[in-house]
């Protein structure tokens, strides 16, 4: 069965909703929304998502709860070590080295690396119930975190433990999320402690940038710096040091995503790129290396549940645009974008089951819905 949807068909389905086109796309690309194969599953079918894009037609992510990479539309399972039951590939370097996390017992995780063709993965962290994460740059520099401690790797070995910023609160914990070609590392800091002077719990959750070369880290500012219900998350950093992310709140019926971008020298509050017409909230999940494009999910909530969603594409200036999605009101989300104008993510059917997807020549598919 053909596993792609021609843009001409998508444009027909979207007739009457398009009021503006996206920016000029990479020369020579062919606009296409390509759905990728799923790995077989023993239990109920679960969603698949692309979280990273390599050179050529390489994509990485998760399918039916298992770590996977794709060449074209063909899915290749990442071999699981004994005892591990699932996981996700989160990013991939230019030479094909992949990193991600494995999971077992619902809440035990470990970071790993893997190269296609290997018979086994390499565990980079010990099994932990306090969280694990990994990211890799285009050049192959790896960063990991476990139990609130982050480390930088080079040539297969740990070269340093990443320090908390000078203004970090006691018992701060850090996780990693992205590393750019230059070697700047993006992560997030979380702290919670009892302030005896004010007799209250103080919480902070905000992005941190560790500059390349071992220089001291920066704490990025947040709109609600010490509000207990708010977390500000840095998702990705580009080669110029621009960070994209969002402010997140989840408390009973309250659900909130506020998009955010920071730029060097990280001395001011984040900028807000706006919202997609028709959707109330926006999370930014990834940025391209140099082109300025960012992607994510535009969503609306109703009594704490997602009412609708749309893969979102922001060129870096101007309005936030939409990408073609699935068949229901919850149409999908985007989690990776490249300088050659590919976007990776998932599209959802009317039941909310996701198929891993890649949009090629994505800026030519991006459109501005009618409000």
Coordinates of C-alpha atoms in Angstrom, one line a residue:
X1 CA 0.0 0.0 0.0
X2 CA 1.3 3.5 -0.8
X3 CA 2.5 5.2 2.4
X4 CA 2.4 8.8 1.3
X5 CA -0.3 11.4 0.7
X6 CA 0.3 13.7 -2.2
X7 CA 0.1 17.4 -1.4
X8 CA -2.4 17.9 -4.2
X9 CA -4.8 15.7 -2.3
X10 CA -4.1 17.4 1.0
X11 CA -4.6 20.8 -0.6
X12 CA -8.0 19.6 -1.9
X13 CA -9.1 18.5 1.5
X14 CA -8.0 21.8 2.9
X15 CA -9.8 23.9 0.3
X16 CA -11.3 27.0 1.8
X17 CA -9.0 27.0 4.9
X18 CA -5.8 28.3 3.4
X19 CA -5.3 32.0 3.5
X20 CA -1.5 32.3 3.4
X21 CA 1.3 30.1 2.3
X22 CA 4.5 29.3 4.2
X23 CA 7.9 30.7 3.4
X24 CA 10.0 29.6 0.5
X25 CA 11.1 26.0 0.9
X26 CA 14.4 24.3 0.1
X27 CA 15.2 24.2 -3.6
X28 CA 14.3 20.9 -5.3
X29 CA 12.2 19.4 -2.5
X30 CA 8.9 17.7 -3.3
X31 CA 6.0 18.5 -1.0
X32 CA 4.7 15.3 0.6
X33 CA 3.1 14.0 3.8
X34 CA 4.6 10.6 4.2
X35 CA 3.3 8.1 6.8
X36 CA 5.8 5.6 8.1
X37 CA 5.4 1.9 8.9
X38 CA 4.6 0.8 12.4
X39 CA 6.3 -2.0 14.3
X40 CA 4.2 -5.0 15.1
X41 CA 2.7 -5.0 18.6
X42 CA 1.7 -7.9 20.9
X43 CA -0.9 -5.8 22.7
X44 CA -3.1 -2.9 21.7
X45 CA -2.0 -0.7 18.9
X46 CA -0.2 2.4 20.2
X47 CA 0.9 5.6 18.5
X48 CA 4.1 6.2 16.6
X49 CA 6.0 9.4 16.5
X50 CA 9.1 10.8 14.8
X51 CA 11.3 12.7 17.3
X52 CA 14.5 13.2 15.2
X53 CA 15.6 13.4 11.5
X54 CA 19.0 12.4 10.2
X55 CA 20.5 12.8 6.8
X56 CA 18.7 11.6 3.7
X57 CA 15.5 9.7 4.6
X58 CA 16.5 8.6 8.1
X59 CA 14.0 9.2 10.9
X60 CA 14.0 8.1 14.5
X61 CA 11.4 7.9 17.2
X62 CA 9.0 5.4 18.7
X63 CA 6.4 2.9 17.4
X64 CA 4.0 0.9 19.5
X65 CA 6.0 1.8 22.6
X66 CA 9.3 0.6 21.1
X67 CA 12.4 2.5 19.9
X68 CA 12.7 2.6 16.2
X69 CA 14.4 4.1 13.2
X70 CA 13.1 4.4 9.7
X71 CA 14.8 4.5 6.3
X72 CA 12.2 5.9 3.9
X73 CA 8.9 4.4 5.2
X74 CA 10.5 1.1 6.4
X75 CA 10.6 0.6 10.2
X76 CA 13.6 -1.0 11.9
X77 CA 13.4 -2.0 15.5
X78 CA 16.2 -1.1 17.9
X79 CA 17.2 -4.2 19.8
X80 CA 16.1 -4.2 23.4
X81 CA 18.4 -5.5 26.1
X82 CA 17.0 -8.3 28.3
X83 CA 14.4 -7.0 30.8
X84 CA 13.7 -3.8 28.9
X85 CA 10.2 -3.5 27.4
X86 CA 10.1 -0.3 25.4
X87 CA 11.7 3.1 24.7
X88 CA 12.2 6.0 22.3
X89 CA 15.0 7.2 20.1
X90 CA 15.1 10.9 20.7
X91 CA 17.8 12.2 18.3
X92 CA 20.4 11.2 15.7
X93 CA 23.7 12.7 14.5
X94 CA 24.8 13.3 10.9
X95 CA 26.7 10.0 10.8
X96 CA 23.7 8.0 12.1
X97 CA 24.6 7.5 15.8
X98 CA 21.3 7.5 17.8
X99 CA 20.5 8.2 21.4
X100 CA 17.3 7.7 23.5
X101 CA 15.8 6.2 26.5
X102 CA 14.7 2.7 27.4
X103 CA 11.9 1.8 29.8
X104 CA 10.8 -1.1 32.0
X105 CA 8.5 -1.5 35.0
X106 CA 6.5 1.6 33.9
X107 CA 8.9 4.1 35.6
X108 CA 12.5 2.7 35.3
X109 CA 14.5 4.3 32.6
X110 CA 18.0 4.4 31.2
X111 CA 19.7 6.4 28.4
X112 CA 21.3 4.5 25.5
X113 CA 23.1 4.9 22.2
X114 CA 22.8 2.8 19.1
X115 CA 24.1 2.7 15.5
X116 CA 22.2 0.9 12.8
X117 CA 23.5 -2.5 12.2
X118 CA 24.7 -3.1 15.7
X119 CA 23.4 -6.2 17.5
X120 CA 22.8 -4.4 20.8
X121 CA 22.5 -0.9 22.3
X122 CA 25.0 0.7 24.7
X123 CA 23.5 1.7 28.0
X124 CA 24.8 5.2 29.0
X125 CA 23.2 5.5 32.4
X126 CA 22.2 3.1 35.1
X127 CA 18.5 2.1 35.5
X128 CA 16.8 4.9 37.4
X129 CA 13.3 5.7 38.6
X130 CA 14.1 9.4 38.9
X131 CA 14.3 10.0 35.1
X132 CA 16.9 9.6 32.3
X133 CA 17.4 11.5 29.1
X134 CA 19.9 11.7 26.2
X135 CA 20.5 14.0 23.3
X136 CA 23.1 14.1 20.5
X137 CA 24.4 16.9 18.3
X138 CA 24.8 16.7 14.5
X139 CA 28.6 16.2 15.1
X140 CA 28.0 13.3 17.5
X141 CA 28.5 15.0 20.9
X142 CA 26.3 13.2 23.5
X143 CA 24.8 14.5 26.7
X144 CA 22.8 12.5 29.2
X145 CA 21.1 13.0 32.5
X146 CA 19.9 10.6 35.3
X147 CA 18.8 11.2 38.9
X148 CA 19.0 15.0 38.3
X149 CA 22.7 14.9 37.2
X150 CA 23.7 15.8 33.7
X151 CA 26.9 14.7 31.9
X152 CA 28.7 15.5 28.7
X153 CA 30.4 12.8 26.6
X154 CA 33.1 12.9 23.9
X155 CA 34.5 9.9 22.0
X156 CA 32.4 7.5 24.0
X157 CA 33.4 8.7 27.5
X158 CA 32.1 11.2 30.0
X159 CA 34.2 14.3 29.9
X160 CA 32.4 16.4 32.6
X161 CA 29.5 16.7 34.9
X162 CA 27.4 19.7 34.0
X163 CA 27.2 22.2 36.9
X164 CA 24.0 23.8 38.1
X165 CA 23.9 27.6 37.5
X166 CA 25.3 29.9 40.2
X167 CA 21.8 31.1 41.1
X168 CA 20.3 27.6 41.4
X169 CA 18.3 26.8 44.5
X170 CA 19.4 24.1 47.0
X171 CA 18.9 20.5 45.8
X172 CA 18.4 21.6 42.2
X173 CA 18.1 18.8 39.6
X174 CA 18.9 19.1 35.9
X175 CA 17.9 17.2 32.8
X176 CA 19.2 17.5 29.2
X177 CA 17.1 18.1 26.1
X178 CA 19.3 19.3 23.2
X179 CA 22.8 20.1 22.0
X180 CA 23.8 22.1 18.9
X181 CA 26.6 21.7 16.4
X182 CA 28.9 24.1 18.3
X183 CA 28.4 22.2 21.5
X184 CA 26.0 24.5 23.4
X185 CA 23.8 22.3 25.7
X186 CA 20.2 22.9 26.6
X187 CA 18.6 21.4 29.7
X188 CA 16.1 22.2 32.3
X189 CA 16.4 22.8 36.0
X190 CA 14.0 21.8 38.7
X191 CA 14.1 22.8 42.4
X192 CA 11.7 22.4 45.2
X193 CA 12.5 23.3 48.8
X194 CA 11.1 24.8 52.0
X195 CA 11.9 28.5 52.5
X196 CA 12.0 28.9 56.3
X197 CA 12.0 32.7 56.0
X198 CA 8.7 32.8 54.2
X199 CA 7.4 29.5 55.6
X200 CA 6.4 28.2 52.1
X201 CA 7.5 25.8 49.4
X202 CA 9.5 27.4 46.7
X203 CA 9.6 25.8 43.2
X204 CA 11.5 26.6 40.1
X205 CA 11.5 25.0 36.7
X206 CA 13.3 26.8 33.9
X207 CA 15.7 26.2 31.0
X208 CA 19.5 26.2 31.4
X209 CA 22.1 26.7 28.7
X210 CA 25.7 25.3 29.2
X211 CA 27.8 27.2 26.6
X212 CA 30.4 25.2 24.5
X213 CA 33.9 25.3 25.9
X214 CA 33.0 24.7 29.6
X215 CA 31.9 28.3 30.4
X216 CA 29.4 28.8 33.3
X217 CA 25.8 28.0 32.5
X218 CA 23.0 30.5 32.1
X219 CA 19.6 30.3 33.8
X220 CA 16.9 31.4 31.3
X221 CA 14.2 33.7 32.6
X222 CA 10.6 32.6 33.0
X223 CA 7.3 34.5 33.1
X224 CA 6.2 32.8 36.3
X225 CA 9.6 32.1 37.9
X226 CA 8.4 30.7 41.3
X227 CA 4.7 30.0 40.7
X228 CA 4.0 26.4 41.8
X229 CA 1.7 25.5 39.0
X230 CA 4.0 26.7 36.2
X231 CA 6.9 24.9 34.5
X232 CA 8.9 26.6 31.8
X233 CA 10.6 24.1 29.5
X234 CA 13.4 24.5 26.9
X235 CA 12.9 22.0 24.1
X236 CA 15.7 22.7 21.6
X237 CA 18.7 25.0 20.8
X238 CA 19.8 26.0 17.4
X239 CA 23.4 26.8 16.2
X240 CA 23.1 30.5 17.0
X241 CA 22.0 29.7 20.6
X242 CA 18.3 30.5 20.1
X243 CA 16.2 28.4 22.4
X244 CA 12.6 27.4 21.8
X245 CA 10.2 25.9 24.3
X246 CA 7.0 26.7 26.3
X247 CA 5.5 27.4 29.6
X248 CA 3.4 24.5 30.8
X249 CA 0.6 24.2 33.4
X250 CA -1.4 21.1 34.3
X251 CA -3.7 21.4 37.3
X252 CA -7.0 19.7 37.4
X253 CA -9.1 21.4 34.7
X254 CA -6.4 23.9 33.9
X255 CA -4.2 23.0 30.9
X256 CA -1.9 25.6 29.4
X257 CA 0.9 25.9 26.8
X258 CA 2.5 29.3 26.2
X259 CA 5.1 29.3 23.4
X260 CA 8.5 30.8 24.2
X261 CA 11.8 31.7 22.6
X262 CA 15.0 33.0 24.1
X263 CA 18.1 34.4 22.4
X264 CA 21.6 35.3 23.5
X265 CA 22.7 36.8 25.8
X266 CA 19.7 35.3 27.7
X267 CA 19.2 38.5 29.8
X268 CA 15.5 39.0 29.3
X269 CA 12.2 37.3 29.5
X270 CA 11.3 35.0 26.6
X271 CA 9.5 36.3 23.5
X272 CA 6.1 34.8 22.5
X273 CA 5.6 34.0 18.8
X274 CA 1.8 33.9 18.9
X275 CA -0.8 31.3 18.4
X276 CA -2.3 29.3 15.5
X277 CA -5.7 30.7 14.5
X278 CA -8.4 28.4 15.9
X279 CA -6.3 27.0 18.7
X280 CA -5.8 28.5 22.1
X281 CA -2.4 27.1 23.1
X282 CA 1.0 26.3 21.5
X283 CA 4.0 24.2 22.6
X284 CA 7.2 24.5 20.7
X285 CA 9.1 21.2 20.5
X286 CA 12.0 21.6 18.1
X287 CA 14.0 24.0 16.0
X288 CA 16.0 23.7 12.9
X289 CA 19.8 24.2 13.1
X290 CA 20.1 27.5 11.1
X291 CA 16.9 28.4 9.2
X292 CA 15.0 29.7 12.2
X293 CA 12.0 27.3 11.7
X294 CA 10.3 25.8 14.8
X295 CA 7.6 23.2 15.1
X296 CA 5.3 21.9 17.8
X297 CA 1.6 21.3 18.6
X298 CA -1.2 23.9 18.6
X299 CA -4.0 22.7 20.9
X300 CA -7.2 23.7 22.7
X301 CA -8.4 22.2 25.9
X302 CA -11.9 21.6 27.3
X303 CA -12.2 20.8 31.0
X304 CA -8.6 19.7 31.1
X305 CA -8.8 17.4 28.1
X306 CA -7.4 18.0 24.6
X307 CA -10.3 19.1 22.5
X308 CA -8.3 19.6 19.3
X309 CA -4.7 19.7 18.1
X310 CA -2.8 20.6 14.9
X311 CA 0.8 20.1 13.8
X312 CA 2.3 23.7 14.0
X313 CA 5.0 25.3 11.9
X314 CA 6.5 28.7 12.7
X315 CA 9.0 30.1 10.1
X316 CA 10.8 32.1 12.8
X317 CA 9.0 35.3 12.0
X318 CA 5.4 36.2 11.1
X319 CA 2.4 34.1 12.0
X320 CA 2.3 30.5 13.3
X321 CA 1.2 28.2 10.5
X322 CA -0.4 24.7 10.4
X323 CA 0.7 21.6 8.7
X324 CA -1.8 19.0 7.2
X325 CA -2.8 16.5 9.8
X326 CA -5.0 13.5 10.5
X327 CA -8.7 12.9 10.1
X328 CA -10.2 13.9 13.4
X329 CA -10.2 17.1 15.5
X330 CA -7.0 16.0 17.1
X331 CA -4.9 16.0 13.9
X332 CA -1.4 15.5 15.2
X333 CA 1.8 17.2 16.3
X334 CA 5.4 18.0 15.1
X335 CA 8.6 17.2 17.0
X336 CA 11.5 17.6 14.6
X337 CA 12.5 20.1 11.8
X338 CA 15.6 20.3 9.6
X339 CA 17.3 23.0 7.5
X340 CA 16.3 21.0 4.4
X341 CA 12.7 21.7 5.2
X342 CA 11.6 18.3 6.6
X343 CA 9.4 18.0 9.6
X344 CA 8.8 14.9 11.7
X345 CA 6.0 14.0 14.1
X346 CA 2.7 12.2 14.0
X347 CA -0.8 12.4 12.5
X348 CA -3.8 11.2 14.4
X349 CA -6.9 9.3 13.2
X350 CA -10.4 9.9 14.5
X351 CA -9.7 7.6 17.5
X352 CA -6.5 9.5 18.5
X353 CA -4.1 6.7 17.3
X354 CA -1.0 8.3 15.8
X355 CA 1.0 7.3 12.7
X356 CA 4.6 8.4 12.5
X357 CA 4.9 11.0 9.8
X358 CA 7.4 13.1 7.8
X359 CA 6.4 16.3 5.9
X360 CA 8.9 17.0 3.1
X361 CA 9.1 20.5 1.7
X362 CA 7.2 21.4 4.8
X363 CA 7.1 25.2 4.4
X364 CA 5.2 24.8 1.1
X365 CA 2.6 22.7 2.9
X366 CA 2.2 25.2 5.8
X367 CA -0.9 27.2 5.8
X368 CA -2.8 29.8 7.9
X369 CA -6.2 28.6 8.9
X370 CA -9.2 30.9 8.9
X371 CA -9.8 32.1 12.4

